[in-house]
PDB file of C-alpha atoms in Angstrom:
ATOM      1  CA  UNK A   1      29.740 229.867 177.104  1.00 92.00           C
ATOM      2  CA  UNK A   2      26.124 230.744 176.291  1.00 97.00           C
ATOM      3  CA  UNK A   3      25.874 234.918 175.871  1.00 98.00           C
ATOM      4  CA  UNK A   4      22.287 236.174 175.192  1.00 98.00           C
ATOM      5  CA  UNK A   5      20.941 233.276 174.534  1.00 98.00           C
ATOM      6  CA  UNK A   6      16.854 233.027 174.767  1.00 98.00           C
ATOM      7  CA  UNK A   7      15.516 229.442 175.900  1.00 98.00           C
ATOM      8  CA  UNK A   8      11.657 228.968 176.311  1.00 98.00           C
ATOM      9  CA  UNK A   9       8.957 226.057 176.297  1.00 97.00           C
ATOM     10  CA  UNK A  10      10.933 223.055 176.286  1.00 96.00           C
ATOM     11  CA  UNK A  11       8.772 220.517 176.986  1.00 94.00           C
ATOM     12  CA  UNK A  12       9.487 216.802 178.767  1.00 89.00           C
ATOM     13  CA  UNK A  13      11.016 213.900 176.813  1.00 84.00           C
ATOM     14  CA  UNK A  14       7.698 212.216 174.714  1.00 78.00           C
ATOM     15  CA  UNK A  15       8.440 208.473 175.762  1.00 77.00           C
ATOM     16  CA  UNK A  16       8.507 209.103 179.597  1.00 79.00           C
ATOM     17  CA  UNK A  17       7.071 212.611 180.294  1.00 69.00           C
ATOM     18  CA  UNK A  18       9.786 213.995 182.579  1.00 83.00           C
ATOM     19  CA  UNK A  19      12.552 216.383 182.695  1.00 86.00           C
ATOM     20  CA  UNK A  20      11.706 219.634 180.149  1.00 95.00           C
ATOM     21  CA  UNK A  21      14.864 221.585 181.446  1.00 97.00           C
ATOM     22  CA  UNK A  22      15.936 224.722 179.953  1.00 97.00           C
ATOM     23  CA  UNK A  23      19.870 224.360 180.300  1.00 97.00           C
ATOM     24  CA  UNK A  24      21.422 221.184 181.894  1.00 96.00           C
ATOM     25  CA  UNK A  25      25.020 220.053 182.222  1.00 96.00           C
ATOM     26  CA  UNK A  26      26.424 217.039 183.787  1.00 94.00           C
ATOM     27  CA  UNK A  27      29.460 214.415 184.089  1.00 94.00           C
ATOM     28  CA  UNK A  28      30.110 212.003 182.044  1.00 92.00           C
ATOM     29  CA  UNK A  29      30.225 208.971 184.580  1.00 86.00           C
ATOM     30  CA  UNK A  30      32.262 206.853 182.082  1.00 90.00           C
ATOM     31  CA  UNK A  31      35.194 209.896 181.847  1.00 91.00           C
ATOM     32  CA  UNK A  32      34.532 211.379 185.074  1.00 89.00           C
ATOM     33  CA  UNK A  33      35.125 214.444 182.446  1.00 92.00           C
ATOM     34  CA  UNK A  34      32.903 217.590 184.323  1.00 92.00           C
ATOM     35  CA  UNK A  35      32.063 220.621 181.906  1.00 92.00           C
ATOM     36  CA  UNK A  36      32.076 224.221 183.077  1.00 95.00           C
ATOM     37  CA  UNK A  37      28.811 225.708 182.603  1.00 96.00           C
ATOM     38  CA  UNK A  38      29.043 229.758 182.011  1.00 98.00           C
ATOM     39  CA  UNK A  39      25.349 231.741 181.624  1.00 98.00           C
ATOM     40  CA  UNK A  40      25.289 235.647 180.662  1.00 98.00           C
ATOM     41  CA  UNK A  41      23.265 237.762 179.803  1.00 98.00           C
ATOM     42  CA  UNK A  42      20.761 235.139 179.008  1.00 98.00           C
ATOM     43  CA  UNK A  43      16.510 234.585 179.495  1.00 98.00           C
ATOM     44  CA  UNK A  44      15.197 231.397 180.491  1.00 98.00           C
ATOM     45  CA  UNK A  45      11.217 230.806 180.517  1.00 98.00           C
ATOM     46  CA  UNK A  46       8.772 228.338 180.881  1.00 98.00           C
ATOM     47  CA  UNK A  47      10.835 225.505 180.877  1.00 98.00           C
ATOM     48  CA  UNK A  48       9.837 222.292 183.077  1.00 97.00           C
ATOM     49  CA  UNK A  49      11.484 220.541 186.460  1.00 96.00           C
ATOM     50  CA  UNK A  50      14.339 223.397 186.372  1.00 98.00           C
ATOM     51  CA  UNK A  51      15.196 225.984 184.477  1.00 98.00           C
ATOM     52  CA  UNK A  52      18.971 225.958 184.873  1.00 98.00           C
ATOM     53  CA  UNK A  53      20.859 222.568 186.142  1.00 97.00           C
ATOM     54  CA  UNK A  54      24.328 221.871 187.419  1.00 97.00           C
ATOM     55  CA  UNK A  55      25.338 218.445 188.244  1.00 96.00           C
ATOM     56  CA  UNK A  56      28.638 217.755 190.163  1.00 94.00           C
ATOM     57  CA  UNK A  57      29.933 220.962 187.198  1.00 95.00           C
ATOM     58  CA  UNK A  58      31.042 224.402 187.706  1.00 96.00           C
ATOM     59  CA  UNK A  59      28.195 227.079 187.081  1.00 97.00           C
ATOM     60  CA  UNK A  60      28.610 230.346 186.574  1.00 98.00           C
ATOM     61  CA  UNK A  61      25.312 232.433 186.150  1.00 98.00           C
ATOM     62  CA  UNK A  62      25.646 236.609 185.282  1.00 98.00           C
ATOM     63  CA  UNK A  63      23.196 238.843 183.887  1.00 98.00           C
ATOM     64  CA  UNK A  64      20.509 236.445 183.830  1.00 98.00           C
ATOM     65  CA  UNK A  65      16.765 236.063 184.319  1.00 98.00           C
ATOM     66  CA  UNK A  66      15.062 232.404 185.263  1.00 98.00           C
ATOM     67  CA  UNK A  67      11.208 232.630 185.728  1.00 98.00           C
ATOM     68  CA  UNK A  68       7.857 230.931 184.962  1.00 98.00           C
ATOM     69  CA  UNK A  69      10.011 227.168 185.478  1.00 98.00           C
ATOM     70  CA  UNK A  70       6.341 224.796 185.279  1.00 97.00           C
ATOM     71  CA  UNK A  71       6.943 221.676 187.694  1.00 95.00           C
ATOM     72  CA  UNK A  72       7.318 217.908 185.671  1.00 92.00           C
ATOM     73  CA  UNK A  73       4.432 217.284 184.043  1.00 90.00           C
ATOM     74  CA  UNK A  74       4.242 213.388 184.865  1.00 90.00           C
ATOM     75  CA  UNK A  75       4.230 214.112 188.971  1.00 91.00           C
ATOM     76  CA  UNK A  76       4.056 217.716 189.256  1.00 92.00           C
ATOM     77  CA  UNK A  77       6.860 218.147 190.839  1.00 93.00           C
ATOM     78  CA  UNK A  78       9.554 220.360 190.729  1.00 95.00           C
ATOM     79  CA  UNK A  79       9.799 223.633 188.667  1.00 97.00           C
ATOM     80  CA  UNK A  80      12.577 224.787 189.986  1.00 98.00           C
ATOM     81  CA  UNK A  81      14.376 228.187 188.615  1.00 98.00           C
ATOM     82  CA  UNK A  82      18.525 227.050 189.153  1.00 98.00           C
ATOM     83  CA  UNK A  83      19.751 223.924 190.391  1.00 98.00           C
ATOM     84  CA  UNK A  84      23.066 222.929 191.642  1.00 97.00           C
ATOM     85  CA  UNK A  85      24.256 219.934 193.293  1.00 96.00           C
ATOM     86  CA  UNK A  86      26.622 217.413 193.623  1.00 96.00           C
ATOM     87  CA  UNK A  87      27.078 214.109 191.289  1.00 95.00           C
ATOM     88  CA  UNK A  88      25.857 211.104 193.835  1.00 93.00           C
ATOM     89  CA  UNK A  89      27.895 208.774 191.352  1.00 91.00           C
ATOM     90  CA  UNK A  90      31.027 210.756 191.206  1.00 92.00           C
ATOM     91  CA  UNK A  91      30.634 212.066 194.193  1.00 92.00           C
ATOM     92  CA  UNK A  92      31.974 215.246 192.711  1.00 92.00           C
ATOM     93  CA  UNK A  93      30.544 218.625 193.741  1.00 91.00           C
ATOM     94  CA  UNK A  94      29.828 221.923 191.791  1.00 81.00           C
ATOM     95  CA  UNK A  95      31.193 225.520 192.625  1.00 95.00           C
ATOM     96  CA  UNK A  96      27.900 227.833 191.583  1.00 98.00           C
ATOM     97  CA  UNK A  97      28.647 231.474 190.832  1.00 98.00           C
ATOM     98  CA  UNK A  98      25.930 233.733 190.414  1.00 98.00           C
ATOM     99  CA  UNK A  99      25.744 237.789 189.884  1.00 98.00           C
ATOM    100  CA  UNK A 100      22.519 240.001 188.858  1.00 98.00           C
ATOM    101  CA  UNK A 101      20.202 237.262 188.283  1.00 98.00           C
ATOM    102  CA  UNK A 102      16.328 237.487 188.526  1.00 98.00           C
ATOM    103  CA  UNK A 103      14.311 234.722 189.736  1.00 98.00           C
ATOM    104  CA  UNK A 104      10.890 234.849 189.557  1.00 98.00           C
ATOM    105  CA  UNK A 105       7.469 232.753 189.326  1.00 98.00           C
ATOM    106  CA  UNK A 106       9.491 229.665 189.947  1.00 98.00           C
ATOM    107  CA  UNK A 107       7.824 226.790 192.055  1.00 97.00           C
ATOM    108  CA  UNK A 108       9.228 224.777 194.867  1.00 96.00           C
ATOM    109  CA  UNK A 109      12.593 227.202 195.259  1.00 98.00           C
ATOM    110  CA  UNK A 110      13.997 230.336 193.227  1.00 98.00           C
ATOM    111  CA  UNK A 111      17.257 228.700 193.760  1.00 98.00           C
ATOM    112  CA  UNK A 112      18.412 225.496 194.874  1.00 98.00           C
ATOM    113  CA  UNK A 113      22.163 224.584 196.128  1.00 98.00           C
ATOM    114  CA  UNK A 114      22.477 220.798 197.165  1.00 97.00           C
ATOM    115  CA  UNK A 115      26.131 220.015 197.881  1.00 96.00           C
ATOM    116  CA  UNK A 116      29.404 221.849 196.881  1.00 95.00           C
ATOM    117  CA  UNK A 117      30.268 225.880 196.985  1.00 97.00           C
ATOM    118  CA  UNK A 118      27.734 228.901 195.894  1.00 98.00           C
ATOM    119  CA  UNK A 119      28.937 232.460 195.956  1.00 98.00           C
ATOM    120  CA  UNK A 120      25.750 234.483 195.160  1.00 98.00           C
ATOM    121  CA  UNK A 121      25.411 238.697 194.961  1.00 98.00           C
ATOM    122  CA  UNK A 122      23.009 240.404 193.636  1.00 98.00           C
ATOM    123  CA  UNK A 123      19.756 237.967 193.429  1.00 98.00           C
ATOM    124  CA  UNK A 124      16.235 239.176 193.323  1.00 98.00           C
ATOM    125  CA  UNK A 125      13.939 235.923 194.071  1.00 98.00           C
ATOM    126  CA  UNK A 126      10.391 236.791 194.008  1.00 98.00           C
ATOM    127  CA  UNK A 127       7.255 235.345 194.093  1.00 98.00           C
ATOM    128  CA  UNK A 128       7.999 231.358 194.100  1.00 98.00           C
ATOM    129  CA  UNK A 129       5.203 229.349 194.268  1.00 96.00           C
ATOM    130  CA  UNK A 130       4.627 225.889 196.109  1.00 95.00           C
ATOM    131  CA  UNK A 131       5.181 222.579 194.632  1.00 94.00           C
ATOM    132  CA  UNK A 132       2.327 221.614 192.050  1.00 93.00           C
ATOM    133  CA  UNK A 133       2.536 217.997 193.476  1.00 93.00           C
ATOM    134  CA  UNK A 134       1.831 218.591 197.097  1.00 91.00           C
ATOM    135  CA  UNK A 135       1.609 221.928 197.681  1.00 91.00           C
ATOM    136  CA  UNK A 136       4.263 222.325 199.850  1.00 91.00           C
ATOM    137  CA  UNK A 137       7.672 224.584 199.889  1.00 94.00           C
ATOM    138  CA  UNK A 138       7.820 227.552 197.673  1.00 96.00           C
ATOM    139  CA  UNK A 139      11.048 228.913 199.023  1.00 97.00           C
ATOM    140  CA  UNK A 140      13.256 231.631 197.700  1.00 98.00           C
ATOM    141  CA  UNK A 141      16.007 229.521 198.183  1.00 98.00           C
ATOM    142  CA  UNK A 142      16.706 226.247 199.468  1.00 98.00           C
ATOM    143  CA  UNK A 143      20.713 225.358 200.736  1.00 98.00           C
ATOM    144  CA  UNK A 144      21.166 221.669 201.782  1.00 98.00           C
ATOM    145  CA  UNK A 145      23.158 218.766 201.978  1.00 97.00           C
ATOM    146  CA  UNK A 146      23.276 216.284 198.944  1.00 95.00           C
ATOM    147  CA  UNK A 147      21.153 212.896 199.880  1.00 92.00           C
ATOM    148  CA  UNK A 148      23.245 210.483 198.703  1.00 93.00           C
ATOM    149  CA  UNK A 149      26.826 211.953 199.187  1.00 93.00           C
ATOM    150  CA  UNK A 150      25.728 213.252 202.118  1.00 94.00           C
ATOM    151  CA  UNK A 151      28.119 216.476 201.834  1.00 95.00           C
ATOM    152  CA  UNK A 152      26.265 219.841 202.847  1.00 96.00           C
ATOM    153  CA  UNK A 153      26.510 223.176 201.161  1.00 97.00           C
ATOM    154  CA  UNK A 154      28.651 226.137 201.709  1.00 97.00           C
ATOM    155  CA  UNK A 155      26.925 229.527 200.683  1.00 98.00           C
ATOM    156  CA  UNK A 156      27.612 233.252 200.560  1.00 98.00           C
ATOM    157  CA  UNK A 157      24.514 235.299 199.648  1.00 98.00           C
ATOM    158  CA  UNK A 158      25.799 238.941 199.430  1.00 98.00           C
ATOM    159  CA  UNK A 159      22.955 241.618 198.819  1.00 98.00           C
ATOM    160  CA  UNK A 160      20.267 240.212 197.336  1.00 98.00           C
ATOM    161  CA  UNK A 161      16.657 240.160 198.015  1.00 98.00           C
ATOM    162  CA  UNK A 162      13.473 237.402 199.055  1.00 98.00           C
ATOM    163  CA  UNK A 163      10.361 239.014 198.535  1.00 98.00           C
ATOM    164  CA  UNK A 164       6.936 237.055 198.049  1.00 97.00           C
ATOM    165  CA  UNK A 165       8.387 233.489 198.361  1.00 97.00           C
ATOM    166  CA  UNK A 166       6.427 230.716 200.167  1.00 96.00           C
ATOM    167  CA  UNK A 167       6.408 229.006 203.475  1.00 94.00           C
ATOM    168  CA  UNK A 168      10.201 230.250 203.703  1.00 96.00           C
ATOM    169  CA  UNK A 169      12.430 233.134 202.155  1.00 97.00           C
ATOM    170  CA  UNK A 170      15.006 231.075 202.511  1.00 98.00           C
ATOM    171  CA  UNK A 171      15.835 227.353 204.263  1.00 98.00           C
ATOM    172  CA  UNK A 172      18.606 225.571 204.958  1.00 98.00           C
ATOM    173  CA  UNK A 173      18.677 221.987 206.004  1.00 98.00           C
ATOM    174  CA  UNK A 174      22.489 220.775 206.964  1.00 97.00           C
ATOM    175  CA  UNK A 175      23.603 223.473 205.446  1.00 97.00           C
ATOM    176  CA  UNK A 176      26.490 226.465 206.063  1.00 98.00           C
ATOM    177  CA  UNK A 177      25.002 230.136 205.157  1.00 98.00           C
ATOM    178  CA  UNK A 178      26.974 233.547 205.102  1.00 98.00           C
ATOM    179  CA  UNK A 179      23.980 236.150 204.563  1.00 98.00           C
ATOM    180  CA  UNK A 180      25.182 239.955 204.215  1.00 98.00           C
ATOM    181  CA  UNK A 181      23.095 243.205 202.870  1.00 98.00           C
ATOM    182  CA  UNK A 182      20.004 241.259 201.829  1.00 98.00           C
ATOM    183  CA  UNK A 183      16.646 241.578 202.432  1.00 98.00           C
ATOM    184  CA  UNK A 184      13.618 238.912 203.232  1.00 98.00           C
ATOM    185  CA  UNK A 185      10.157 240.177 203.163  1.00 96.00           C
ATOM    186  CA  UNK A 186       6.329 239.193 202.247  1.00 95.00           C
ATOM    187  CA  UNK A 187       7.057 235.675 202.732  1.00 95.00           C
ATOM    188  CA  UNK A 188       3.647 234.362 202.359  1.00 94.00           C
ATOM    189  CA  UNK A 189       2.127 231.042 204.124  1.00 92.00           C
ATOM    190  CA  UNK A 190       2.293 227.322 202.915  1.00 85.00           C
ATOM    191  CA  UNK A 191      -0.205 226.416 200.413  1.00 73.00           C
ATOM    192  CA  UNK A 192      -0.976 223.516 202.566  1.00 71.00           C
ATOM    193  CA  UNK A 193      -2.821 224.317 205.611  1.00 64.00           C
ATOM    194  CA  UNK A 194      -2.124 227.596 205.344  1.00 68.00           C
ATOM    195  CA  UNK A 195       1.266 227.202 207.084  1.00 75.00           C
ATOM    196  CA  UNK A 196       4.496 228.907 208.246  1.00 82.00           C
ATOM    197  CA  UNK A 197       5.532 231.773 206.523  1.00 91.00           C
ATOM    198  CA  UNK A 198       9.092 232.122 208.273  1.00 93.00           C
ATOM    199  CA  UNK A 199      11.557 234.395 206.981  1.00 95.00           C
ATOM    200  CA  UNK A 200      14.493 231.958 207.393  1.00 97.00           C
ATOM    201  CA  UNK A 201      13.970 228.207 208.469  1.00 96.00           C
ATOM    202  CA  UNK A 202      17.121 226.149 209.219  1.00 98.00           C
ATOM    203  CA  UNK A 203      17.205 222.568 210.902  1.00 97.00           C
ATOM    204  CA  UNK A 204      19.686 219.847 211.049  1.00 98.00           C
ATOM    205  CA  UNK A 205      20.112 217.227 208.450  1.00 96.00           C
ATOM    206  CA  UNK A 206      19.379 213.670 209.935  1.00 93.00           C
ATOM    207  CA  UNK A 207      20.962 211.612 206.684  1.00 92.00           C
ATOM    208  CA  UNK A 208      24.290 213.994 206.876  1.00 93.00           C
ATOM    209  CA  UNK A 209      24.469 214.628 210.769  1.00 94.00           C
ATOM    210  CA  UNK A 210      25.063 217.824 209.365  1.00 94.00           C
ATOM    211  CA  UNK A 211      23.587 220.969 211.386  1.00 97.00           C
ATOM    212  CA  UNK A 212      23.525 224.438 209.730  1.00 97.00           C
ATOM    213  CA  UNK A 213      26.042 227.356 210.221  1.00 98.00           C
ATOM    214  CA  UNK A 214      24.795 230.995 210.255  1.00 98.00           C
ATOM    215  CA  UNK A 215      26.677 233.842 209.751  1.00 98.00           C
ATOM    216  CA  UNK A 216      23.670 236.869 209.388  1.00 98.00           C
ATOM    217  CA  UNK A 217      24.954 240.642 209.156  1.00 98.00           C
ATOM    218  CA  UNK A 218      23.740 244.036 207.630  1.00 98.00           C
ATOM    219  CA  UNK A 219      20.292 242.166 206.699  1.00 98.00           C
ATOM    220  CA  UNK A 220      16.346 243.107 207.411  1.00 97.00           C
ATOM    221  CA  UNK A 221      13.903 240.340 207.906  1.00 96.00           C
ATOM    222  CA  UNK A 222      10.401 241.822 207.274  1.00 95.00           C
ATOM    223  CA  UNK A 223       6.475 241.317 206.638  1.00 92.00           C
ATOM    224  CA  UNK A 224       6.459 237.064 207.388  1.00 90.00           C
ATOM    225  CA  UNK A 225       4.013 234.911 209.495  1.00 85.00           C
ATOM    226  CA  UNK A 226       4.627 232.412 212.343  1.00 82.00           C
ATOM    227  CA  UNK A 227       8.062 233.524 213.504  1.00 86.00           C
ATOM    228  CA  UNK A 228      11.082 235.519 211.767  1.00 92.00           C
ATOM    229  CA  UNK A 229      13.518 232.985 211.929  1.00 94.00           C
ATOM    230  CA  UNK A 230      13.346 229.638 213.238  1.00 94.00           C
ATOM    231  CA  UNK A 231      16.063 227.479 214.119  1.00 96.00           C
ATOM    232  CA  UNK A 232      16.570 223.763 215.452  1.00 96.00           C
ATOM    233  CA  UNK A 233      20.281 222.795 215.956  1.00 96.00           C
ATOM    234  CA  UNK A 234      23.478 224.244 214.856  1.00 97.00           C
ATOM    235  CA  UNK A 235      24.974 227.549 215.583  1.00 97.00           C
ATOM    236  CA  UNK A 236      23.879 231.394 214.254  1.00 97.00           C
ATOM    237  CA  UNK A 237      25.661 234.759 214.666  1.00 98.00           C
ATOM    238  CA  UNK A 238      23.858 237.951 213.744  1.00 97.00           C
ATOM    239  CA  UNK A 239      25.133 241.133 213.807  1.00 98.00           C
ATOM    240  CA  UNK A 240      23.535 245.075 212.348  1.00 98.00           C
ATOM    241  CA  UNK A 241      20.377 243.128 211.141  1.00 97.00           C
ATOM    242  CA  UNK A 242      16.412 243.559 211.893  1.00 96.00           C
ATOM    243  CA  UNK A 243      14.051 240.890 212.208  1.00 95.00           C
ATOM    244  CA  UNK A 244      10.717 242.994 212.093  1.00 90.00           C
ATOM    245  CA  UNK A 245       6.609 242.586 211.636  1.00 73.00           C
ATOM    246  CA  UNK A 246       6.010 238.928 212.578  1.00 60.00           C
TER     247      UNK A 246
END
């Protein structure tokens, strides 16, 4: 358990110049052993490739704030604000918990669920930035299927908001999404080209054969470019919900 807890700056490991993350747990591959991970009440700044990072373990996030994540400073990539996803070796996946957690300044996505279970309520992700490297993505949140396990995330994201994100407010590739009470808005265009802009983006996974599962109720999609929500494959119900000012 880390309670009020204040981690800032860490920088990337001298010898190779990668990683830099805030808070990280793992398996141990040799054990198989899997730590539980439990955030609250907690600030995490300026770290490097992610500021929180769950892999194949339980995370449970409450309380917190995760902004101002700076991307790998070898490639530029990265700079994620939390990361879950599944252990490729163990092929052991994580069930992420998160309540009243701000997001914010992140690049590439607020939040990132690759793999496994996330029950979310109560995010605010705001203004995440494209990917130093390339310039591409930017989203509030990104749901997906794991690349080498090829299992696909479940999600619930229960009022919570996407304001000021890039190229998507949210986007799901392969991947299952209940969405209920939230709001998307201001999603601004890619930093490459000047592209997209989409509220909510959701394809089919090619690796995974996996195609996405939408479940959209009580929810207002608002202020984006291109098109509100774009979809290609897989199967959407929405219900009580606006999609408005393309």
């Amino acid at each position: 358990l880390l309670q009020g807890v204040y981690v800032a700056d860490t920088e990337p490991n001298a010898g190779h110049g990668m990683a830099g993350i805030g808070i990280q747990t793992q398996c141990d591959t040799t054990s198989a052993d899997c730590p539980t991970l439990t955030v609250s009440g907690s600030v995490v700044e300026n770290n490097r490739a992610a500021g929180i990072m769950a892999v194949g373990t339980d995370l449970h996030v409450s309380d917190t704030v995760v902004r101002g994540t700076r991307p790998q400073q070898t490639d530029g990539r990265f700079g994620t604000g939390i990361v879950a996803q599944c252990d490729p070796s163990l092929v052991r996946c994580e069930n992420f918990t998160g309540t009243c957690l701000l997001l914010e300044g992140n690049r590439q996505s607020g939040v990132a669920v690759a793999g496994g279970e996330a029950d979310l309520l109560g995010l605010m992700v705001r203004d995440t930035e494209a990917q130093q490297s390339d310039d591409r993505a930017g989203y509030g949140a990104v749901i997906q299927c794991e690349q080498v396990t090829r299992l696909c995330a479940s999600t619930v994201l229960t009022d919570s908001g996407f304001v000021g994100n890039t190229y998507a407010g949210l986007f799901l590739q392969g991947a299952d999404l209940v969405l209920h009470g939230a709001y998307v808005g201001q999603t601004l265009p890619g930093a490459q080209a000047d592209e997209e802009g989409l509220a909510l983006y959701a394809q089919c996974d090619t690796g995974s054969g996996g195609c996405p599962d939408l479940d959209i109720d009580a929810t207002l999609f608002q202020q984006h470019r291109t098109e509100g929500i774009a979809m290609y494959g897989g199967t959407a119900r929405m219900t009580r919900s606006t999609v408005d000012s393309v």
